[in-house]
Amino acid sequence: MHDGRRKQDATGVRIDGVSKAFGSRAVLRDCSLDIEAGTFVTLLGASGSGKTTLLRIIAGFLSADRGDILFDGRSMRGVPTHRRRLGMMFQSYALFPHMSVFDNVAYALRMRGDTDRLAARVGEALELVRLEGYAQQRPDRLSGGQRQRVAMARAVVANPPLLLLDEPLSALDKELREQLQVEIKTIHRSAGTTFINVTHDQGEALGMSDSVVVMGNGVIQQAASPQELWNRPVSAFVARFLGGSNLLRAERRGAEARLADGTVMKVHGPAPDGPVELAVRPELVTIGEGADDGANAVPATVRETIFLGEAIKIVADVAGHTLEARVPVARAEAARPGARLVLRWRPEDTLALPAEAGGKDGAA
Amino acid sequence: MTGRREERWIVFALLLPALVLYGACFIWPTGVLLSRSVTEAGELSLVNYRELLETPLYLGVIWTTLRISVVTTVVCLVIGYPVAMLMERAGPRARILLLLAVTVPYWLDYIVRTYSWMVLLGRYGFVNQVLMWLGLVDVPYSHLSSELAVLVGTIQVMLPLMILALFAAMTRIDRTLMDAAAAHGASAWRAFRTVYLPLSMPGVIAGALLTFVNTVGFYITPALLGGPRQTMISQSIETLAAKLFDWPMAATVSVVLLVISLAILVVFNRFFGLERLAGGDR
Amino acid sequence: MISRTEARVLWFCATVALFYLLFPVVVVMTVSFSSSKFLDFPPPGYSLQWYRALLDEGWLSSYWITFQVGTLTALFSTLVGVPAAFALARYDFPFRRSFEALLLAAIIVPPIIKAISLYLFFAPIGLANTVLGLVLGHTVTGVPYVVINLLATLKGYDRDLERAAQAHGATPLQAIRTVTLPVLAPSVLVGAVFAFLQSAQELLVALFLLGTVEKPLAVRMWEGVRISLSPTIAAASGTLVVLALAALAVVALALRSRRRAPA
């Protein structure tokens, strides 16, 4: 809300070299991360990436085999979940089926013995999620969206300085999901506390967060702002997971890279010389001959076109690879299945990324 | 993983009451009983088993038991299948009504249900009145003490179990599969034969095993509705133990019954495991 | 979804089957209200004489014994079965299959074998002819019912509920007390009702372990049926029909509240 209050009420979280294995299977490998107080951070990854395990370690449901979790610089080793001052939302809502909406929300206050103005505060929390009239209902009488709103009220009613969101939106349909994304963001802005969200949905992660942590194979692959992540993925893994990019296998030498069929392109990007994957975003590809402005230009055969409303997606065969381009409808008249044309994109939009073992060509 | 040792202690503590109870009141007593069958005057001996095999009476009892159990199982299956199928396919209200109609007798004491057959099948019972009214018999006679009476009573007792086992399996069949079969040109009968029936086989097997194992060890109804010629294994054990005090022979016949029951248990456990016994929500 | 002919065939079969299933029950109920001294069906008139006879002939002690044994059996079965169900649902351990087979065996092994083996074992240690002995015998069969009913719910039980409780300030014990147990209670109740019912209706173990000193209801009915077909038995049967219906009602209510829980 105000800066003065923010410093007091938000937890800064430090993940320090955390490793965790279930039996012989390593789920987290030496993960380190600083989460600044008051930020909205999303752990993004596929199932099995370790994101949920990391969240559960932060919550105190699991303990790390090695490494530590620090809240505001204080080690959480040996501090049980109920003393970590959390709020939490779950994919399954996890509303107590034998309690009314009111009792569900009040639970977070009662368990902490914090029962001053109980009814009023529960009422305010329900108002915040626009469920004022539902206090005496049972959760099973509510829709999915309403249930998750109750869970949200329960998570925030005690003003916890740290809120954990364990894929809270993934059980909802698209429209509700987008609506709740906005509400959660709004609540984060007004509460000013730290939110740690877990999801496998790239759009949700990029749309809601101040900072996104891409996880894969138990390792933090990249932690960055959404824009940075989108424009400058550090590896083919990240680019592939964020989706949308064309990825082409190539061999880099200096500012140039050679595709398997011998086509040479000018490239930018962090990967050292050797095998690389070239990431090209479809919306940065254009059609047409054009002047020799130094752009990468390759002849292509259109395989299929797909109308997207504001643009047309063109799937084309380029030098033995499959490439996607997304061009405005007005510029795509020449694109018919079977047509031959030239696709162009700028060298600075051709990111050479360290190749992922076993990575494949084509659109991710 | 850390906590593996701790976890082992938790499991042990959770299972301890059950292990103590079953060790003391189930496994050990059954073992004591079995040991009676292979000892004669304190010495190991198979003399009881030889007597069992050489006495036509015991072999006859075993044969009768198996015969009645097989017939009961088959008839229950034939009568029960359409009921279960209707239950699964009917609308929600009809389904609840049918479930109720099957569950109430299921929960009713065996003795009560058998007693009502004694009332109906007796010399002056309702069945005779109807038969005489129809002119099918002239002189009333008792239908009791016959194999038919045993079967009529036993099948009625076992039928709900069979229906519920079938129903539980049928609810797992995807309803659209029959529509898919019809869409691809199968007649109703062929769709049933090629799709529904094979998919309901787990229920058929579970229901048949449960019905059979319950009938093999059944005591009450055969004892009340049957005569000496319908004596089943449980009855002969009871007679040997409680009336003749021939404990070694009672133990020996028990072993036969136990072996049959446990053989079915092994098959059932391999196919289904414990949870299937619940038959859904009963 | 279901064609006309199909429906007709099924309904016809079902009607015949249900008549066969229910008619005897109706007969017993009707005869129990008969004004006749004999088992006439249909009865010439109606009265409550046979229910009064229940009181006069000292059946009450049988009801009391059966109630005692049944309640204790339900209690013991719950105390033994609930932890076992937790172990089966939440932990993996060696001999798990064998333990499940043991529970299955406790239901499937014929009652006559349980009866005479327990009698042989209990007689020398003084447990034969005691209520405790019979309760132990019935608990052997009661435990699997508790386990089976709870196991289904526990497997579907969302452990995030406990996590949610702890995240919002409950200690692990508080989480179990305020969330886990209340959510599971209906299923435990259903298991306990099953354990009670099987105890109240079990004949052979009761006959061997208590039958010579006390007469639990099943034993008393058994002796009554063997000696005479007096309508008093029908009246006792009538009360058992009511018991079955009551149990069914309890179970139906419990299941309805259980369905509320997220699967």
XYZ file of N, CA, C and O in Angstrom, chain B residues 11-139:
516
model
N 4.488 -46.728 10.369
C 3.717 -47.817 9.766
C 3.525 -48.940 10.769
O 2.421 -49.473 10.938
N 4.597 -49.286 11.460
C 4.523 -50.371 12.434
C 3.495 -50.045 13.520
O 2.659 -50.882 13.870
N 3.545 -48.801 14.012
C 2.613 -48.407 15.077
C 1.169 -48.444 14.575
O 0.257 -48.865 15.288
N 0.965 -48.020 13.315
C -0.388 -47.997 12.769
C -0.944 -49.411 12.574
O -2.139 -49.660 12.752
N -0.058 -50.333 12.201
C -0.521 -51.692 11.922
C -0.575 -52.562 13.172
O -1.207 -53.617 13.175
N 0.097 -52.113 14.242
C 0.245 -52.957 15.417
C -1.087 -53.509 15.963
O -1.204 -54.713 16.173
N -2.108 -52.644 16.174
C -3.366 -53.188 16.709
C -3.923 -54.305 15.834
O -4.341 -55.352 16.337
N -3.882 -54.091 14.513
C -4.423 -55.100 13.610
C -3.592 -56.379 13.673
O -4.135 -57.491 13.684
N -2.268 -56.216 13.739
C -1.409 -57.406 13.762
C -1.624 -58.210 15.036
O -1.680 -59.443 15.002
N -1.754 -57.506 16.168
C -1.996 -58.205 17.427
C -3.331 -58.948 17.371
O -3.427 -60.140 17.671
N -4.384 -58.228 16.932
C -5.709 -58.842 16.870
C -5.700 -60.069 15.967
O -6.186 -61.142 16.334
N -5.153 -59.905 14.756
C -5.197 -61.008 13.806
C -4.262 -62.144 14.195
O -4.567 -63.308 13.954
N -3.128 -61.782 14.786
C -2.238 -62.831 15.256
C -2.927 -63.683 16.317
O -2.935 -64.912 16.238
N -3.547 -63.027 17.293
C -4.096 -63.738 18.441
C -5.455 -64.362 18.150
O -5.753 -65.444 18.653
N -6.293 -63.691 17.376
C -7.681 -64.140 17.245
C -8.017 -64.721 15.876
O -9.158 -65.045 15.603
N -7.039 -64.795 14.972
C -7.367 -65.318 13.652
C -6.322 -66.331 13.191
O -6.623 -67.512 13.001
N -5.057 -65.885 13.098
C -4.042 -66.770 12.536
C -3.711 -67.905 13.502
O -3.742 -69.078 13.135
N -3.436 -67.544 14.746
C -3.053 -68.556 15.716
C -4.170 -69.583 15.943
O -3.912 -70.786 15.832
N -5.411 -69.147 16.228
C -6.475 -70.148 16.422
C -6.672 -71.037 15.202
O -6.856 -72.244 15.337
N -6.616 -70.446 14.007
C -6.772 -71.261 12.807
C -5.635 -72.277 12.724
O -5.859 -73.449 12.378
N -4.433 -71.844 13.094
C -3.291 -72.761 13.108
C -3.510 -73.905 14.087
O -3.248 -75.072 13.775
N -4.020 -73.553 15.274
C -4.289 -74.586 16.283
C -5.279 -75.612 15.720
O -5.086 -76.828 15.844
N -6.306 -75.094 15.055
C -7.322 -75.987 14.484
C -6.689 -76.920 13.442
O -6.912 -78.129 13.447
N -5.888 -76.319 12.574
C -5.264 -77.116 11.523
C -4.356 -78.185 12.112
O -4.295 -79.310 11.622
N -3.655 -77.819 13.203
C -2.722 -78.781 13.792
C -3.489 -80.007 14.321
O -2.955 -81.106 14.347
N -4.752 -79.791 14.709
C -5.552 -80.921 15.164
C -5.790 -81.956 14.066
O -6.051 -83.113 14.330
N -5.747 -81.491 12.827
C -6.068 -82.408 11.733
C -4.893 -83.324 11.402
O -5.077 -84.369 10.808
N -3.688 -82.911 11.768
C -2.526 -83.720 11.387
C -1.853 -84.364 12.597
O -0.715 -84.800 12.529
N -2.554 -84.402 13.727
C -1.982 -85.089 14.882
C -2.960 -86.159 15.352
O -4.173 -86.010 15.271
N -2.416 -87.255 15.820
C -3.231 -88.340 16.383
C -2.504 -88.778 17.639
O -1.358 -89.227 17.565
N -3.146 -88.607 18.767
C -2.537 -88.953 20.064
C -1.160 -88.305 20.214
O -0.192 -88.956 20.598
N -1.076 -87.041 19.844
C 0.166 -86.303 20.051
C 1.221 -86.528 18.985
O 2.273 -85.915 19.006
N 0.981 -87.417 18.043
C 1.964 -87.693 17.005
C 1.477 -87.161 15.663
O 0.283 -87.140 15.395
N 2.438 -86.767 14.851
C 2.093 -86.357 13.495
C 1.500 -87.541 12.743
O 2.055 -88.634 12.775
N 0.380 -87.294 12.075
C -0.236 -88.414 11.380
C -1.233 -87.916 10.367
O -1.889 -86.891 10.556
N -1.358 -88.629 9.282
C -2.324 -88.252 8.255
C -3.547 -89.156 8.300
O -4.330 -89.209 7.352
N -3.712 -89.826 9.418
C -4.790 -90.811 9.513
C -6.163 -90.170 9.286
O -7.054 -90.760 8.681
N -6.310 -88.920 9.735
C -7.600 -88.249 9.556
C -7.916 -88.019 8.086
O -9.056 -88.125 7.663
N -6.875 -87.688 7.343
C -7.099 -87.437 5.923
C -7.445 -88.735 5.202
O -8.244 -88.739 4.269
N -6.815 -89.834 5.660
C -7.172 -91.110 5.034
C -8.642 -91.415 5.312
O -9.389 -91.801 4.416
N -9.052 -91.162 6.554
C -10.452 -91.427 6.892
C -11.379 -90.577 6.032
O -12.400 -91.044 5.533
N -10.977 -89.336 5.845
C -11.792 -88.437 5.022
C -11.966 -89.001 3.615
O -13.066 -89.067 3.086
N -10.843 -89.454 3.041
C -10.893 -89.927 1.657
C -11.598 -91.273 1.536
O -12.103 -91.627 0.476
N -11.628 -92.027 2.649
C -12.233 -93.367 2.561
C -13.686 -93.384 3.007
O -14.324 -94.426 2.980
N -14.191 -92.240 3.455
C -15.584 -92.221 3.921
C -16.473 -91.568 2.867
O -16.343 -90.367 2.616
N -17.327 -92.322 2.246
C -18.190 -91.771 1.198
C -19.027 -90.604 1.697
O -19.322 -89.666 0.961
N -19.389 -90.658 2.990
C -20.220 -89.598 3.555
C -19.565 -88.228 3.373
O -20.185 -87.292 2.886
N -18.260 -88.134 3.730
C -17.578 -86.844 3.625
C -17.450 -86.421 2.170
O -17.665 -85.257 1.822
N -17.080 -87.375 1.324
C -16.923 -87.037 -0.091
C -18.259 -86.567 -0.667
O -18.318 -85.615 -1.460
N -19.324 -87.230 -0.213
C -20.653 -86.822 -0.670
C -20.972 -85.404 -0.246
O -21.514 -84.603 -1.027
N -20.625 -85.066 0.992
C -20.881 -83.711 1.498
C -20.116 -82.676 0.663
O -20.660 -81.642 0.279
N -18.863 -83.003 0.369
C -18.056 -82.065 -0.427
C -18.663 -81.893 -1.821
O -18.801 -80.784 -2.334
N -19.051 -82.994 -2.401
C -19.657 -82.959 -3.741
C -20.953 -82.123 -3.715
O -21.165 -81.252 -4.553
N -21.801 -82.374 -2.715
C -23.055 -81.617 -2.597
C -22.766 -80.123 -2.486
O -23.401 -79.293 -3.145
N -21.775 -79.802 -1.644
C -21.448 -78.392 -1.431
C -21.014 -77.725 -2.729
O -21.499 -76.639 -3.073
N -20.121 -78.398 -3.457
C -19.638 -77.806 -4.701
C -20.783 -77.674 -5.711
O -20.904 -76.667 -6.401
N -21.631 -78.689 -5.772
C -22.744 -78.673 -6.730
C -23.679 -77.493 -6.430
O -24.000 -76.688 -7.297
N -24.075 -77.382 -5.168
C -24.992 -76.297 -4.794
C -24.334 -74.937 -5.036
O -24.976 -73.995 -5.510
N -23.044 -74.840 -4.756
C -22.351 -73.561 -4.937
C -22.286 -73.169 -6.406
O -22.502 -72.004 -6.764
N -21.987 -74.140 -7.264
C -21.902 -73.832 -8.686
C -23.270 -73.408 -9.226
O -23.396 -72.378 -9.918
N -24.296 -74.180 -8.882
C -25.638 -73.844 -9.383
C -26.052 -72.460 -8.876
O -26.548 -71.621 -9.639
N -25.817 -72.211 -7.599
C -26.178 -70.909 -7.024
C -25.475 -69.776 -7.773
O -26.096 -68.771 -8.152
N -24.171 -69.966 -8.011
C -23.401 -68.913 -8.675
C -23.941 -68.641 -10.084
O -24.169 -67.483 -10.466
N -24.180 -69.717 -10.828
C -24.639 -69.548 -12.206
C -26.017 -68.882 -12.240
O -26.251 -67.927 -13.000
N -26.929 -69.369 -11.401
C -28.285 -68.810 -11.425
C -28.261 -67.346 -10.970
O -28.923 -66.489 -11.562
N -27.475 -67.035 -9.944
C -27.368 -65.646 -9.488
C -26.873 -64.754 -10.620
O -27.355 -63.635 -10.812
N -25.925 -65.267 -11.375
C -25.368 -64.492 -12.474
C -26.448 -64.218 -13.522
O -26.616 -63.084 -13.985
N -27.192 -65.265 -13.866
C -28.210 -65.125 -14.913
C -29.325 -64.172 -14.473
O -29.764 -63.308 -15.238
N -29.759 -64.330 -13.213
C -30.837 -63.444 -12.734
C -30.299 -62.040 -12.469
O -30.962 -61.045 -12.723
N -29.079 -61.980 -11.938
C -28.558 -60.698 -11.472
C -28.103 -59.772 -12.588
O -28.211 -58.552 -12.474
N -27.617 -60.350 -13.668
C -27.033 -59.517 -14.722
C -28.015 -58.471 -15.274
O -27.674 -57.282 -15.312
N -29.213 -58.889 -15.678
C -30.129 -57.866 -16.207
C -30.476 -56.797 -15.164
O -30.621 -55.625 -15.512
N -30.609 -57.220 -13.906
C -30.958 -56.245 -12.862
C -29.847 -55.209 -12.734
O -30.088 -53.992 -12.708
N -28.602 -55.699 -12.662
C -27.464 -54.785 -12.530
C -27.378 -53.865 -13.737
O -27.120 -52.662 -13.617
N -27.629 -54.438 -14.908
C -27.529 -53.654 -16.133
C -28.596 -52.563 -16.161
O -28.315 -51.411 -16.492
N -29.791 -52.937 -15.747
C -30.866 -51.947 -15.697
C -30.510 -50.840 -14.708
O -30.686 -49.646 -14.974
N -29.981 -51.249 -13.565
C -29.593 -50.296 -12.527
C -28.581 -49.290 -13.081
O -28.671 -48.104 -12.811
N -27.640 -49.804 -13.855
C -26.583 -48.939 -14.387
C -27.123 -48.016 -15.466
O -26.702 -46.875 -15.575
N -28.088 -48.519 -16.244
C -28.537 -47.742 -17.391
C -29.752 -46.865 -17.084
O -30.064 -45.967 -17.855
N -30.433 -47.145 -15.976
C -31.659 -46.400 -15.676
C -31.337 -44.971 -15.255
O -30.194 -44.630 -14.966
N -32.362 -44.133 -15.232
C -32.204 -42.761 -14.771
C -31.896 -42.731 -13.289
O -32.005 -43.741 -12.605
N -31.498 -41.571 -12.769
C -31.051 -41.486 -11.374
C -32.116 -41.927 -10.374
O -31.802 -42.607 -9.403
N -33.378 -41.582 -10.617
C -34.405 -41.931 -9.643
C -34.653 -43.431 -9.621
O -34.680 -44.062 -8.564
N -34.787 -44.010 -10.816
C -35.003 -45.456 -10.904
C -33.812 -46.199 -10.318
O -33.955 -47.227 -9.667
N -32.628 -45.636 -10.517
C -31.425 -46.290 -10.006
C -31.451 -46.358 -8.491
O -31.176 -47.405 -7.901
N -31.815 -45.254 -7.844
C -31.859 -45.245 -6.386
C -32.886 -46.241 -5.875
O -32.654 -46.996 -4.933
N -34.051 -46.280 -6.559
C -35.108 -47.209 -6.165
C -34.624 -48.652 -6.260
O -34.831 -49.458 -5.354
N -33.984 -48.966 -7.375
C -33.481 -50.325 -7.584
C -32.401 -50.664 -6.560
O -32.381 -51.755 -5.986
N -31.500 -49.707 -6.320
C -30.441 -49.926 -5.336
C -31.033 -50.234 -3.967
O -30.583 -51.129 -3.259
N -32.067 -49.481 -3.629
C -32.729 -49.667 -2.340
C -33.333 -51.063 -2.264
O -33.186 -51.778 -1.273
N -34.014 -51.456 -3.360
C -34.680 -52.755 -3.388
C -33.685 -53.901 -3.259
O -34.008 -54.966 -2.751
N -32.455 -53.684 -3.717
C -31.443 -54.738 -3.618
C -30.725 -54.668 -2.272
O -30.369 -55.685 -1.686
N -30.510 -53.450 -1.773
C -29.692 -53.287 -0.571
C -30.429 -53.699 0.697
O -29.826 -54.260 1.604
N -31.740 -53.413 0.765
C -32.467 -53.749 1.992
C -32.397 -55.246 2.284
O -31.977 -55.639 3.377
N -32.743 -56.114 1.321
C -32.574 -57.544 1.625
C -31.121 -57.927 1.877
O -30.834 -58.808 2.684
N -30.199 -57.238 1.217
C -28.775 -57.538 1.399
C -28.382 -57.368 2.863
O -27.576 -58.112 3.396
N -28.939 -56.370 3.491
C -28.578 -56.061 4.868
C -29.406 -56.824 5.882
O -29.200 -56.680 7.070
N -30.354 -57.599 5.405
C -31.251 -58.275 6.324
C -30.648 -59.614 6.728
O -30.081 -60.335 5.918
N -30.799 -59.927 7.990
C -30.308 -61.155 8.577
C -30.638 -62.384 7.712
O -31.743 -62.537 7.240
N -29.632 -63.257 7.530
C -29.864 -64.511 6.790
C -31.004 -65.311 7.404
O -31.811 -65.910 6.711
N -31.024 -65.343 8.742
C -32.039 -66.162 9.408
C -33.428 -65.655 9.057
O -34.343 -66.425 8.785
N -33.583 -64.339 9.046
C -34.892 -63.762 8.745
C -35.331 -64.156 7.340
O -36.466 -64.575 7.106
N -34.377 -64.015 6.402
C -34.749 -64.308 5.018
C -35.064 -65.790 4.834
O -35.985 -66.160 4.107
N -34.320 -66.639 5.535
C -34.568 -68.066 5.414
C -35.883 -68.438 6.083
O -36.657 -69.249 5.569
N -36.127 -67.801 7.211
C -37.371 -68.035 7.941
C -38.574 -67.788 7.046
O -39.547 -68.549 7.032
N -38.513 -66.728 6.259
C -39.665 -66.424 5.413
C -39.862 -67.511 4.347
O -40.997 -67.815 3.979
N -38.783 -68.105 3.900
C -38.952 -69.227 2.962
C -39.567 -70.429 3.657
O -40.339 -71.179 3.058
N -39.240 -70.610 4.932
C -39.856 -71.716 5.669
C -41.356 -71.500 5.752
O -42.142 -72.442 5.632
N -41.746 -70.253 5.970
C -43.178 -69.940 6.024
C -43.826 -70.210 4.666
O -44.898 -70.793 4.565
N -43.148 -69.781 3.611
C -43.739 -69.871 2.272
C -43.771 -71.299 1.743
O -44.710 -71.704 1.072
N -42.712 -72.065 2.037
C -42.563 -73.377 1.402
C -43.133 -74.519 2.247
O -43.163 -75.662 1.809
N -43.574 -74.241 3.466
C -44.064 -75.283 4.355
C -45.341 -75.949 3.825
O -45.933 -75.514 2.842
N -45.755 -76.983 4.532
C -46.893 -77.787 4.077
C -48.151 -76.929 3.862
O -48.872 -77.104 2.896
N -48.390 -76.009 4.805
C -49.580 -75.169 4.654
C -49.196 -73.765 4.201
O -49.908 -72.804 4.410
N -48.043 -73.681 3.585
C -47.522 -72.380 3.190
C -48.173 -71.826 1.938
O -48.973 -72.483 1.264
N -47.791 -70.619 1.639
C -48.368 -69.850 0.536
C -48.152 -70.540 -0.808
O -49.051 -70.611 -1.642
N -46.986 -71.117 -1.002
C -46.673 -71.751 -2.286
C -47.633 -72.905 -2.556
O -48.172 -73.034 -3.657
N -47.883 -73.719 -1.526
C -48.820 -74.826 -1.701
C -50.228 -74.336 -1.984
O -50.939 -74.894 -2.810
N -50.629 -73.273 -1.280
C -51.965 -72.714 -1.537
C -52.105 -72.334 -2.998
O -53.105 -72.631 -3.649
N -51.080 -71.671 -3.511
C -51.136 -71.239 -4.902
C -51.164 -72.453 -5.842
O -51.977 -72.521 -6.774
N -50.315 -73.429 -5.547
C -50.265 -74.619 -6.402
C -51.594 -75.360 -6.395
O -52.066 -75.829 -7.430
N -52.222 -75.446 -5.220
C -53.510 -76.136 -5.135
C -54.588 -75.352 -5.855
O -55.441 -75.909 -6.542
N -54.543 -74.066 -5.709
C -55.522 -73.195 -6.370
C -55.404 -73.349 -7.889
O -56.383 -73.359 -8.615
N -54.175 -73.495 -8.333
C -53.944 -73.683 -9.757
C -54.283 -75.106 -10.191
O -54.284 -75.412 -11.387
N -54.528 -75.979 -9.214
C -54.849 -77.359 -9.533
C -53.641 -78.198 -9.893
O -53.769 -79.266 -10.485
N -52.468 -77.730 -9.563
C -51.257 -78.473 -9.918
C -50.962 -79.596 -8.919
O -50.324 -80.582 -9.262
N -51.387 -79.421 -7.669
C -51.256 -80.504 -6.694
C -52.583 -80.676 -5.973
O -53.366 -79.728 -5.827
N -52.825 -81.894 -5.506
C -54.083 -82.167 -4.803
C -53.860 -82.156 -3.304
O -54.632 -81.598 -2.549
N -52.771 -82.802 -2.870
C -52.509 -82.926 -1.443
C -51.336 -82.002 -1.096
O -50.308 -82.045 -1.775
